[in-house]
Short mmCIF file of C-alpha atoms and ligand atoms in Angstrom, two decimals:
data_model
loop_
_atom_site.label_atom_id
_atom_site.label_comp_id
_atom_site.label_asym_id
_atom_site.label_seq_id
_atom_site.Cartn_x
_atom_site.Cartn_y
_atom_site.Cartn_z
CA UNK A 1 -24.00 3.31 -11.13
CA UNK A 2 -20.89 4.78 -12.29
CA UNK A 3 -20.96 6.49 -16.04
CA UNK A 4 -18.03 5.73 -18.24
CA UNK A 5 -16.48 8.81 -17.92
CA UNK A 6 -16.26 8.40 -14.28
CA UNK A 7 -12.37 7.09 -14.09
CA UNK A 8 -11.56 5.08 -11.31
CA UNK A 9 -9.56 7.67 -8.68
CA UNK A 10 -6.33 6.60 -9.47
CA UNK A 11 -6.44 7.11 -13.51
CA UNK A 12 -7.42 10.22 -12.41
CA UNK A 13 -6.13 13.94 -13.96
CA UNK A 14 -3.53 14.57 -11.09
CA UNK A 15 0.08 13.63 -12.78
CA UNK A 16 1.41 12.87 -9.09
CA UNK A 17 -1.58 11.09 -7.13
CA UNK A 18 -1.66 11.20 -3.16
CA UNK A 19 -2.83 8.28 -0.64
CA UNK A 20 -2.55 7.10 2.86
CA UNK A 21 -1.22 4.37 4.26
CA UNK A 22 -1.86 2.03 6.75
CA UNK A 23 -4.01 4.40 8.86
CA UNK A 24 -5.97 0.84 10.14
CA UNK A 25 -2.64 -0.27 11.98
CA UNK A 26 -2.01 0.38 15.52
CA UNK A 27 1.21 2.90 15.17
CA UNK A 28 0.45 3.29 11.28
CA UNK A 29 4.06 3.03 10.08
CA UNK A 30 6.07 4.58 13.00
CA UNK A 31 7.88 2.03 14.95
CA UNK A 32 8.12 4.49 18.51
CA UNK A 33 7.07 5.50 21.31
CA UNK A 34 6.59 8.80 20.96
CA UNK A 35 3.17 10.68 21.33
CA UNK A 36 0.46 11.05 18.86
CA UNK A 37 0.88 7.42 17.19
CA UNK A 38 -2.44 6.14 14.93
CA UNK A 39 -4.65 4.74 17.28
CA UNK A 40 -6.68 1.81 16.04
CA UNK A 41 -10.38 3.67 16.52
CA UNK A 42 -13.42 3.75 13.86
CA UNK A 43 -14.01 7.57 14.78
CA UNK A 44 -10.12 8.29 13.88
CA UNK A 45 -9.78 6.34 10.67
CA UNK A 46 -13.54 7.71 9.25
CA UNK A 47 -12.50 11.10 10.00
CA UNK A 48 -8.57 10.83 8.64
CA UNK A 49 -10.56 9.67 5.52
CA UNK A 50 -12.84 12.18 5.18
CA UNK A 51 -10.39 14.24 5.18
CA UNK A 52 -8.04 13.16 2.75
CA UNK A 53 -11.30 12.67 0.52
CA UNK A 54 -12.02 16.81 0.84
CA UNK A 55 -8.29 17.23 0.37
CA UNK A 56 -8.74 15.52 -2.93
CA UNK A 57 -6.09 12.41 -1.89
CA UNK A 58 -6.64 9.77 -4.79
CA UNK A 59 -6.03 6.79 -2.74
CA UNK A 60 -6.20 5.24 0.90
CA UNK A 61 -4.40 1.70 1.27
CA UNK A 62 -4.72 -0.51 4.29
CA UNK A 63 -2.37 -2.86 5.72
CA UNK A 64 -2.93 -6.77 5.96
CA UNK A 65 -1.50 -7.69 9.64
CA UNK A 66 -3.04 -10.57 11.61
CA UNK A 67 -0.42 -10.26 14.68
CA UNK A 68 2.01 -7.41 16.04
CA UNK A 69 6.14 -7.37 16.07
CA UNK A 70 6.64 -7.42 19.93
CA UNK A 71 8.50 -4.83 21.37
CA UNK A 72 7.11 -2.46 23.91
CA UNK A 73 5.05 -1.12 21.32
CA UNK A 74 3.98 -4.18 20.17
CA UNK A 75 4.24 -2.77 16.78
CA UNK A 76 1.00 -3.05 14.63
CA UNK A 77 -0.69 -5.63 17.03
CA UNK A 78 -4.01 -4.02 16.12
CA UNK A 79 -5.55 -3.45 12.78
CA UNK A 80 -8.88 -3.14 11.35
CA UNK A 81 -9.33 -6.06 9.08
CA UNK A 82 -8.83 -4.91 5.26
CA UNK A 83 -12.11 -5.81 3.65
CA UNK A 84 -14.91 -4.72 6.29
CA UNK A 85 -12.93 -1.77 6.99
CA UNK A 86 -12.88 -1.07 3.36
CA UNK A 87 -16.70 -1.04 3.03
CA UNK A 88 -16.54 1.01 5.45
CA UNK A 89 -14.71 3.55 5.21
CA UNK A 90 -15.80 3.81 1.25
CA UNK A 91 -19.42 4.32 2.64
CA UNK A 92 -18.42 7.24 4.16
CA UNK A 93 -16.33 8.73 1.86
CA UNK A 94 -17.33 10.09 -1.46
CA UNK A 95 -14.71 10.52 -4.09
CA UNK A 96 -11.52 8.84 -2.81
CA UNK A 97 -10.32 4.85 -3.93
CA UNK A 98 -10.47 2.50 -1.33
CA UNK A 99 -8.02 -0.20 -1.33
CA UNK A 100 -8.34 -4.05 0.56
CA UNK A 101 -5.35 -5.62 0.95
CA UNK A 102 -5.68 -9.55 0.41
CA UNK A 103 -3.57 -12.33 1.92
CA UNK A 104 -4.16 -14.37 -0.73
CA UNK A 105 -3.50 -17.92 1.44
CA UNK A 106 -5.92 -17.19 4.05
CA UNK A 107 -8.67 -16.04 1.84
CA UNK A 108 -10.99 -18.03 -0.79
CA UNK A 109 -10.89 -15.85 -3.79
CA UNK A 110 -14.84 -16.65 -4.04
CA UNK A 111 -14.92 -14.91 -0.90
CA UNK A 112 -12.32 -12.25 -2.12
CA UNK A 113 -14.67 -12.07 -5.81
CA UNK A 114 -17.76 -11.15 -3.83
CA UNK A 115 -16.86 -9.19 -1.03
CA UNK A 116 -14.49 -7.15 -3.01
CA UNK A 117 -17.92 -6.78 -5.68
CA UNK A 118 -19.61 -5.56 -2.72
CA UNK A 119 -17.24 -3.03 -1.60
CA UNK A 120 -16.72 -2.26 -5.43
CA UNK A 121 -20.83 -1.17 -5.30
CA UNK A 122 -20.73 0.31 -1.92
CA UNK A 123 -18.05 2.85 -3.14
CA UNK A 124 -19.70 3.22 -6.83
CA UNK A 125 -16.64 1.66 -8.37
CA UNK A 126 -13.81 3.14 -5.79
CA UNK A 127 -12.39 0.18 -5.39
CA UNK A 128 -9.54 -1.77 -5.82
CA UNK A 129 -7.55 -4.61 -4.37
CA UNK A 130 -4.13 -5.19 -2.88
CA UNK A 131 -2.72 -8.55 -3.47
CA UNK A 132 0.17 -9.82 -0.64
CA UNK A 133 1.10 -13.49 -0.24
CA UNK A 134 2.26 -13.51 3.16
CA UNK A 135 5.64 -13.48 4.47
CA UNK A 136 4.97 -13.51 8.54
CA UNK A 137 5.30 -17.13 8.85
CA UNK A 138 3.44 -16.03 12.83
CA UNK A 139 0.73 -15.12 11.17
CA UNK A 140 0.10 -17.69 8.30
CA UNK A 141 0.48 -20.40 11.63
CA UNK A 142 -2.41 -18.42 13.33
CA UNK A 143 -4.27 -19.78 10.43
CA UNK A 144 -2.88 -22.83 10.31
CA UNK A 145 -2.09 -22.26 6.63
CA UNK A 146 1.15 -23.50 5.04
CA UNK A 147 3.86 -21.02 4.26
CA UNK A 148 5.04 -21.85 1.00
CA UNK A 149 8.46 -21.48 -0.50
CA UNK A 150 9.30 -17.95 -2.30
CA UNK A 151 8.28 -18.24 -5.39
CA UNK A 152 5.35 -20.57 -5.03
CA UNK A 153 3.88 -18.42 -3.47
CA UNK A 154 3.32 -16.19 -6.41
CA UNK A 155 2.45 -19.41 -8.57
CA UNK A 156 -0.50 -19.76 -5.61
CA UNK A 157 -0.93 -15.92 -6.25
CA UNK A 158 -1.39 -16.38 -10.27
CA UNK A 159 -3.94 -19.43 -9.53
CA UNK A 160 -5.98 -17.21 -7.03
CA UNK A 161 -6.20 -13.93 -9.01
CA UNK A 162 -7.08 -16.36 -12.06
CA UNK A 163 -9.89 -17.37 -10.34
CA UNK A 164 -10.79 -14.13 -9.05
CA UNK A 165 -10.74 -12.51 -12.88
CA UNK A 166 -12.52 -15.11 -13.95
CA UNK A 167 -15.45 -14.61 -11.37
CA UNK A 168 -15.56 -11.14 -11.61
CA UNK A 169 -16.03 -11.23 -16.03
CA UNK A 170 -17.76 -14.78 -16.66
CA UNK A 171 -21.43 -14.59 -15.92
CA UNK A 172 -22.11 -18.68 -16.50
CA UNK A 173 -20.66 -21.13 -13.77
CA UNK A 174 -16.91 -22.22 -14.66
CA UNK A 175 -14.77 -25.12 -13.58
CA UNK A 176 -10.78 -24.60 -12.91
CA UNK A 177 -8.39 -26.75 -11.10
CA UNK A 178 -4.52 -25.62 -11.10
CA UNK A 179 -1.78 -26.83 -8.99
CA UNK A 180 -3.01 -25.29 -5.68
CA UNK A 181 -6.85 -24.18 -6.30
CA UNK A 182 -10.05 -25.67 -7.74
CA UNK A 183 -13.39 -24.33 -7.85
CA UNK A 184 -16.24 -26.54 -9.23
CA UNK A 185 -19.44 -24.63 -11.18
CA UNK A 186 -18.12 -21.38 -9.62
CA UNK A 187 -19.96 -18.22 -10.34
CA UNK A 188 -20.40 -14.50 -8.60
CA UNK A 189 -23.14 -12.39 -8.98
CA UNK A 190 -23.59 -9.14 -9.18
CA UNK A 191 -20.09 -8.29 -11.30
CA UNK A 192 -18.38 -5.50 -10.05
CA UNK A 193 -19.59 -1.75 -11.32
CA UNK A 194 -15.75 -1.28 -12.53
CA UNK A 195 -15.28 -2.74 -15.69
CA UNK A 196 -13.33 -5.16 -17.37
CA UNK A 197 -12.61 -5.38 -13.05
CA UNK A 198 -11.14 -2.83 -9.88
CA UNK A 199 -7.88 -2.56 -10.11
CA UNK A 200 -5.30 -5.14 -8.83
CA UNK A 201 -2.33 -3.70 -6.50
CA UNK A 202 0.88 -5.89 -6.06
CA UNK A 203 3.98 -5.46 -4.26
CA UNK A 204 6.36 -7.62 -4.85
CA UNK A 205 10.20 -6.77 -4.93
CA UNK A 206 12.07 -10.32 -6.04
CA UNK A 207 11.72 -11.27 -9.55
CA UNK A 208 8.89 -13.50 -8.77
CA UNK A 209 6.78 -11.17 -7.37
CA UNK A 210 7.53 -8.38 -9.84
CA UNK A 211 6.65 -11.44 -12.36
CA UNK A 212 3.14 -11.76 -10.82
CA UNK A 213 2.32 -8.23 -10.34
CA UNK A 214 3.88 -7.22 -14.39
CA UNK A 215 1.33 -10.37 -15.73
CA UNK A 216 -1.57 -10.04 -13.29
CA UNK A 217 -1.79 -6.06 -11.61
CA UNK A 218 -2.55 -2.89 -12.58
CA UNK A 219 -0.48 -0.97 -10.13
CA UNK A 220 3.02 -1.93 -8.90
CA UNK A 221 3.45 -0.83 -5.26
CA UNK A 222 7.09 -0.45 -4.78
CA UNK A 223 9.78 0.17 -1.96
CA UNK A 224 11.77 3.08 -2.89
CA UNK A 225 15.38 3.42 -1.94
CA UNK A 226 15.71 6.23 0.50
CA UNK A 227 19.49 6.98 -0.33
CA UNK A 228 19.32 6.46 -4.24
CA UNK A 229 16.91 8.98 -5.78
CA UNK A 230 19.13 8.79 -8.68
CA UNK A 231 18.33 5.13 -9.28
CA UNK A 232 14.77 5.44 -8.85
CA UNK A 233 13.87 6.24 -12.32
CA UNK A 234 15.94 4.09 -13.97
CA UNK A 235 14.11 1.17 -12.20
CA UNK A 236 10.18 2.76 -12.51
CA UNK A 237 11.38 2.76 -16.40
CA UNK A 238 12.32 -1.07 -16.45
CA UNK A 239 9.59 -2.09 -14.50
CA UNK A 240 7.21 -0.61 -16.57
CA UNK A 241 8.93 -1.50 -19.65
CA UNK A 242 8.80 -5.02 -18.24
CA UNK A 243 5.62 -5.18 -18.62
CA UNK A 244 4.84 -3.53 -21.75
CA UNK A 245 7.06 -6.02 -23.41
CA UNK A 246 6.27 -9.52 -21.94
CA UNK A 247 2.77 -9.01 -21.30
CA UNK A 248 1.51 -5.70 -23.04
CA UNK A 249 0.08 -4.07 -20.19
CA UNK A 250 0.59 -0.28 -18.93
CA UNK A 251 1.64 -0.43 -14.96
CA UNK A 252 0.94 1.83 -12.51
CA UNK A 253 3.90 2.89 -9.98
CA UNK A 254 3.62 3.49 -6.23
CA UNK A 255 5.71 4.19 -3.15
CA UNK A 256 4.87 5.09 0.15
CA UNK A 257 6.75 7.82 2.10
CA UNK A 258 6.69 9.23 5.49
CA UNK A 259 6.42 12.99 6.08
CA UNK A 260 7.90 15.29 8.63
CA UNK A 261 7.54 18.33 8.32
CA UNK A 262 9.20 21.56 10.06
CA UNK A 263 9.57 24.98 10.08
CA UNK A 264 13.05 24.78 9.22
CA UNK A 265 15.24 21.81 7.65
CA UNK A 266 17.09 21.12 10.80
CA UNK A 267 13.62 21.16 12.96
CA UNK A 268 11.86 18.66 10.96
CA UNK A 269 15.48 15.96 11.10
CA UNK A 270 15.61 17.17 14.77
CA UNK A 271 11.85 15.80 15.37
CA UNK A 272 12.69 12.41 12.95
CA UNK A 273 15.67 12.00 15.26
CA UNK A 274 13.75 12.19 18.40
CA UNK A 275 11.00 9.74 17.25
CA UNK A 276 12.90 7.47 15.44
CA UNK A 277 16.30 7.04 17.26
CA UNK A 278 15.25 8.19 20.62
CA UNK A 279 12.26 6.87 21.06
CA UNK A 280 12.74 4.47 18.48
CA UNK A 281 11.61 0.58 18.94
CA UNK A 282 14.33 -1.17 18.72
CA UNK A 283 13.05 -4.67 19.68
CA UNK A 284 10.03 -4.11 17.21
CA UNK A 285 12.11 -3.07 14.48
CA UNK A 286 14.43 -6.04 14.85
CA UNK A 287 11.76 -8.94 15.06
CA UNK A 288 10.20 -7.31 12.27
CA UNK A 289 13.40 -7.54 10.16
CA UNK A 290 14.12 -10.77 11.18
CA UNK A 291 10.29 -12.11 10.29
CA UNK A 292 10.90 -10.41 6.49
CA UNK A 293 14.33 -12.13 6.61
CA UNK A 294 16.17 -9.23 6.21
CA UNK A 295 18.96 -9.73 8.87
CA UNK A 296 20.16 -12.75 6.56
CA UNK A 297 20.47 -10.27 3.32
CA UNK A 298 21.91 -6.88 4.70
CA UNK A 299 25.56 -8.61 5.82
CA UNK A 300 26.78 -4.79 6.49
CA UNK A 301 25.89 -3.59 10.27
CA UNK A 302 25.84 0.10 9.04
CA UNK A 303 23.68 -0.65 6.26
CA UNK A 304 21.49 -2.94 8.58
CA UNK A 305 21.03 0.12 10.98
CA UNK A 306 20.07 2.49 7.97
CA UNK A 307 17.55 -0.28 6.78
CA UNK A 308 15.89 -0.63 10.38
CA UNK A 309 15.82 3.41 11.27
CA UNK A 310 14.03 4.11 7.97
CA UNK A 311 11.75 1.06 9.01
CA UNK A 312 11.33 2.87 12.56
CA UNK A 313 10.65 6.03 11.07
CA UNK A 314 7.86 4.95 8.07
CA UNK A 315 7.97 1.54 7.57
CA UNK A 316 10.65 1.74 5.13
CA UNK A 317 8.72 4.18 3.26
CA UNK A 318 10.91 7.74 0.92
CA UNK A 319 11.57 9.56 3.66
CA UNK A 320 10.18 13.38 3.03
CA UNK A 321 11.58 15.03 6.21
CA UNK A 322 11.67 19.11 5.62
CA UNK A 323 10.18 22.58 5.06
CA UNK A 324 6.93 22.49 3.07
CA UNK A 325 9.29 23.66 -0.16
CA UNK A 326 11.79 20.75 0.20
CA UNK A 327 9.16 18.40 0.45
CA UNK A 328 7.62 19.41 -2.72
CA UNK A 329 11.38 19.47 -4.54
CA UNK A 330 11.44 15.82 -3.38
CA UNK A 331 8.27 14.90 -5.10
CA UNK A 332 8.84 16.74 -8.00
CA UNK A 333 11.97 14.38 -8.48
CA UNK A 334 9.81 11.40 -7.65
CA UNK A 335 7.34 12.31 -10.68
CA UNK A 336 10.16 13.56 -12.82
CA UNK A 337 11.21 9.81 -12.16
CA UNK A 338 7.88 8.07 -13.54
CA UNK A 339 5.70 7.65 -9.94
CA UNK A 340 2.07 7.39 -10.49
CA UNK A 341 1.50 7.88 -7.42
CA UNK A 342 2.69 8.19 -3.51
CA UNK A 343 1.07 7.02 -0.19
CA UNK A 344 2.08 8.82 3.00
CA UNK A 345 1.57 8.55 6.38
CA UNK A 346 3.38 10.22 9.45
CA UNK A 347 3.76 9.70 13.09
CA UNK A 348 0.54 11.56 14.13
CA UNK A 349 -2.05 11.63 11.02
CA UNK A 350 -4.36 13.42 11.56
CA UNK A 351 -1.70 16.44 12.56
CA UNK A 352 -0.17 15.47 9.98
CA UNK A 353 -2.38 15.41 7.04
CA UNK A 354 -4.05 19.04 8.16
CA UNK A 355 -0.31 20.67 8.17
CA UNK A 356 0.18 19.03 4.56
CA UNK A 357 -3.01 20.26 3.41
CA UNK A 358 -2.22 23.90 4.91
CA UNK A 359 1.13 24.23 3.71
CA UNK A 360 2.07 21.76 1.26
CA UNK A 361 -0.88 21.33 -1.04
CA UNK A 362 -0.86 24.89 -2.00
CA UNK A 363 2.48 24.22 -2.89
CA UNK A 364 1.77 21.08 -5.22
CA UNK A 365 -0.84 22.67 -7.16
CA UNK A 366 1.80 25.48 -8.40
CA UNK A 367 3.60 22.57 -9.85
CA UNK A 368 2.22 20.06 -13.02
CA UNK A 369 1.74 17.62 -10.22
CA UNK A 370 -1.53 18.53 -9.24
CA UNK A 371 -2.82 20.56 -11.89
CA UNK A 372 -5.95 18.72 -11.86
CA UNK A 373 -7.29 19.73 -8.24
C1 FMN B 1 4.35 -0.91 -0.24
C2 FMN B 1 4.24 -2.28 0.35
C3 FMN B 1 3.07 -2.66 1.00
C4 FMN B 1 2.96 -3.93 1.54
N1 FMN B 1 1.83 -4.29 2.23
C5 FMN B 1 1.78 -5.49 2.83
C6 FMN B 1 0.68 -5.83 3.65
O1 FMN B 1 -0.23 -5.05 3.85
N2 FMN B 1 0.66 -7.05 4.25
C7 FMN B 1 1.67 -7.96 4.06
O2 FMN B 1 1.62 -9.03 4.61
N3 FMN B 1 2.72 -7.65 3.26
C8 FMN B 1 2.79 -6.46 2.67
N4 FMN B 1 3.88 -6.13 1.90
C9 FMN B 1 4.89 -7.16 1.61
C10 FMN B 1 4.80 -7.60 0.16
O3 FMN B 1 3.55 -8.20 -0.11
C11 FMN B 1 5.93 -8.57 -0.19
O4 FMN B 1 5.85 -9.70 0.60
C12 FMN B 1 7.28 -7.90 0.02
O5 FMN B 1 7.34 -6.69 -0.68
C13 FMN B 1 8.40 -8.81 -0.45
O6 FMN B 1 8.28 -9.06 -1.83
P1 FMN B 1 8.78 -10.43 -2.43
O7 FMN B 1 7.92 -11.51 -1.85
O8 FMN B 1 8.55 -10.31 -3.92
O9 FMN B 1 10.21 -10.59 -2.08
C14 FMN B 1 4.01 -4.86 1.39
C15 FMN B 1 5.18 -4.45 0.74
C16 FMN B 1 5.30 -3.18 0.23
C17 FMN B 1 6.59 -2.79 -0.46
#
């Protein structure tokens, strides 16, 4: 049973918090062929999160994919599925969070209430929950489930985290019918250990889904702009002040960002050049793009080709491509900017994650960033 004083990992003491993500995608987020990709096995992903657990990483976040993007790497075409491999990986892990992420069409939230509860006891209150809508119209068809317009979408979203509050605090049965969900005498049992409930992820980027997330989340995941650092904190500070002011509650921020690291400055772009251009896949990337719709919004072919190579490179992620000392310069604007928090992943994890923890963690805990490792 967890104590009060035991915080849930991500209200933890560490100004800048650390996670992983999508370790339980074939190719994590790097859209190439070169060697050393995340390979979808139970051995690699237990011991990748064992080991950001000893590295004292606050967070590990999944990806929800039901299908890959084609290509010759058939981009993400194999996953773990979010909730299993959240109970899991949380059973053998001791201190870290342990995120689901939800499609929120294709799931009951009576199913999502209890198996989320269960995961929530399994970890002693690690968990939390990532709430996506769907945008892969491939995927919601595997289902059979109807892809809603835009913004409904989110309206379905506020309906099924309603619910899902509402089964997770009320301990007598409860009627609700909205728009797009009804439950009838609905009730969970055993409540979650983490009280009032885990924390709820969101990331939505249009108005609606920053909407949802600013009414109904805890933590707003967000899409950084790789070439505007500058802008970065002016938008943490709205979002958050968004939601102070229409709905009184304190948001979290996080980004994701893919790491390179080298010896030298010109090593590490060399290596990001090599996987990302070179052996970059360009079919992949492209269907992908198309899927999220963003061939119809980027008019400007150079732009286009920026937006798809940081996509090749980390899934669109901050790109933190350098020596271990310019990495840490670039977080240290990212928390000087407002960022709770930053998930990371890079072409080959496990390689990856032991060089940060060599030669870049030492680093981080000179700096107010980490102060509580
Ligand atoms: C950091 C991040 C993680 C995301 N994870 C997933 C995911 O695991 N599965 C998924 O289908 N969509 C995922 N998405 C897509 C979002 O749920 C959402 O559809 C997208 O950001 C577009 O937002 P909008 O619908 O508000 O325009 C993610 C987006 C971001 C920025």
């Amino acid at each position: 049973m967890i104590s009060d004083a035991k915080v849930h990992p991500i209200y933890g003491p560490n100004k800048l918090k650390l996670g992983i993500f999508s370790q339980n995608c074939s190719h994590g987020c790097a859209i190439t062929t070169a060697d050393g990709v995340m390979e979808v096995t139970w051995d690699k992903n237990v011991s990748l999160a064992q080991a950001a657990d000893d590295a004292g990483f606050e967070l590990l976040v999944p990806v929800g994919r039901w299908s890959g993007f084609g290509g010759v790497t058939n981009f993400s075409s194999a996953s773990f599925e979010t909730y299993t491999w959240a109970a899991g990986i949380g059973q053998a892990t001791r201190e870290i969070g342990v995120m689901t992420t939800s499609h929120v069409p294709v799931i009951h939230p009576l199913m999502a209430a209890k198996q989320a509860t269960t995961i929530d006891h399994i970890t002693g209150g690690r968990f939390g929950l990532n709430i996506v809508c769907g945008w892969s119209a491939p995927e919601m068809e595997m289902f059979g489930a109807t892809m809603l317009e835009h913004d409904a979408r989110y309206e379905y979203a506020a309906e099924w985290v309603t619910i899902l509050k509402m089964l997770w605090t009320r301990d007598e049965p409860f009627d609700y019918e909205g728009n797009f969900l009804k439950v009838t005498k609905a009730v969970s049992l055993p409540k979650p250990l983490r009280k009032p409930h885990p924390p709820l992820m969101n990331a939505g980027g249009s108005p609606a889904g920053r909407l949802f997330c600013a009414q109904h989340c805890d933590v707003a995941f967000i899409l950084l702009d790789p070439d505007n650092l500058e802008g970065t904190k002016a938008r943490i500070d709205a979002y958050r002040d968004f939601a102070k002011a229409e709905f009184g509650r304190d948001l979290k921020i996080w980004a994701y960002g893919y790491v390179v690291h080298g010896d030298t400055q010109k090593e590490a772009e060399d290596y990001l050049h090599y996987y990302a251009v070179e052996k970059g896949d360009d079919v992949a990337v492209q269907n992908l793009c198309h899927q999220l719709g963003v061939d119809k919004v980027i008019t400007d072919p150079a732009a286009y080709d920026r937006f798809k190579f940081h996509f090749k490179a980390g899934y669109g992620g901050y790109p933190l491509v350098g020596t271990p000392e310019y990495i840490v310069d670039t977080l240290q604007s990212l928390s000087n900017a407002g960022l709770d928090g930053l998930a990371l992943c890079w072409v080959d994890y496990h390689a990856g994650l032991a060089r940060w923890n060599r030669e870049v963690m030492p680093l981080l805990r000179q700096t107010d960033m980490r102060l509580g490792d």
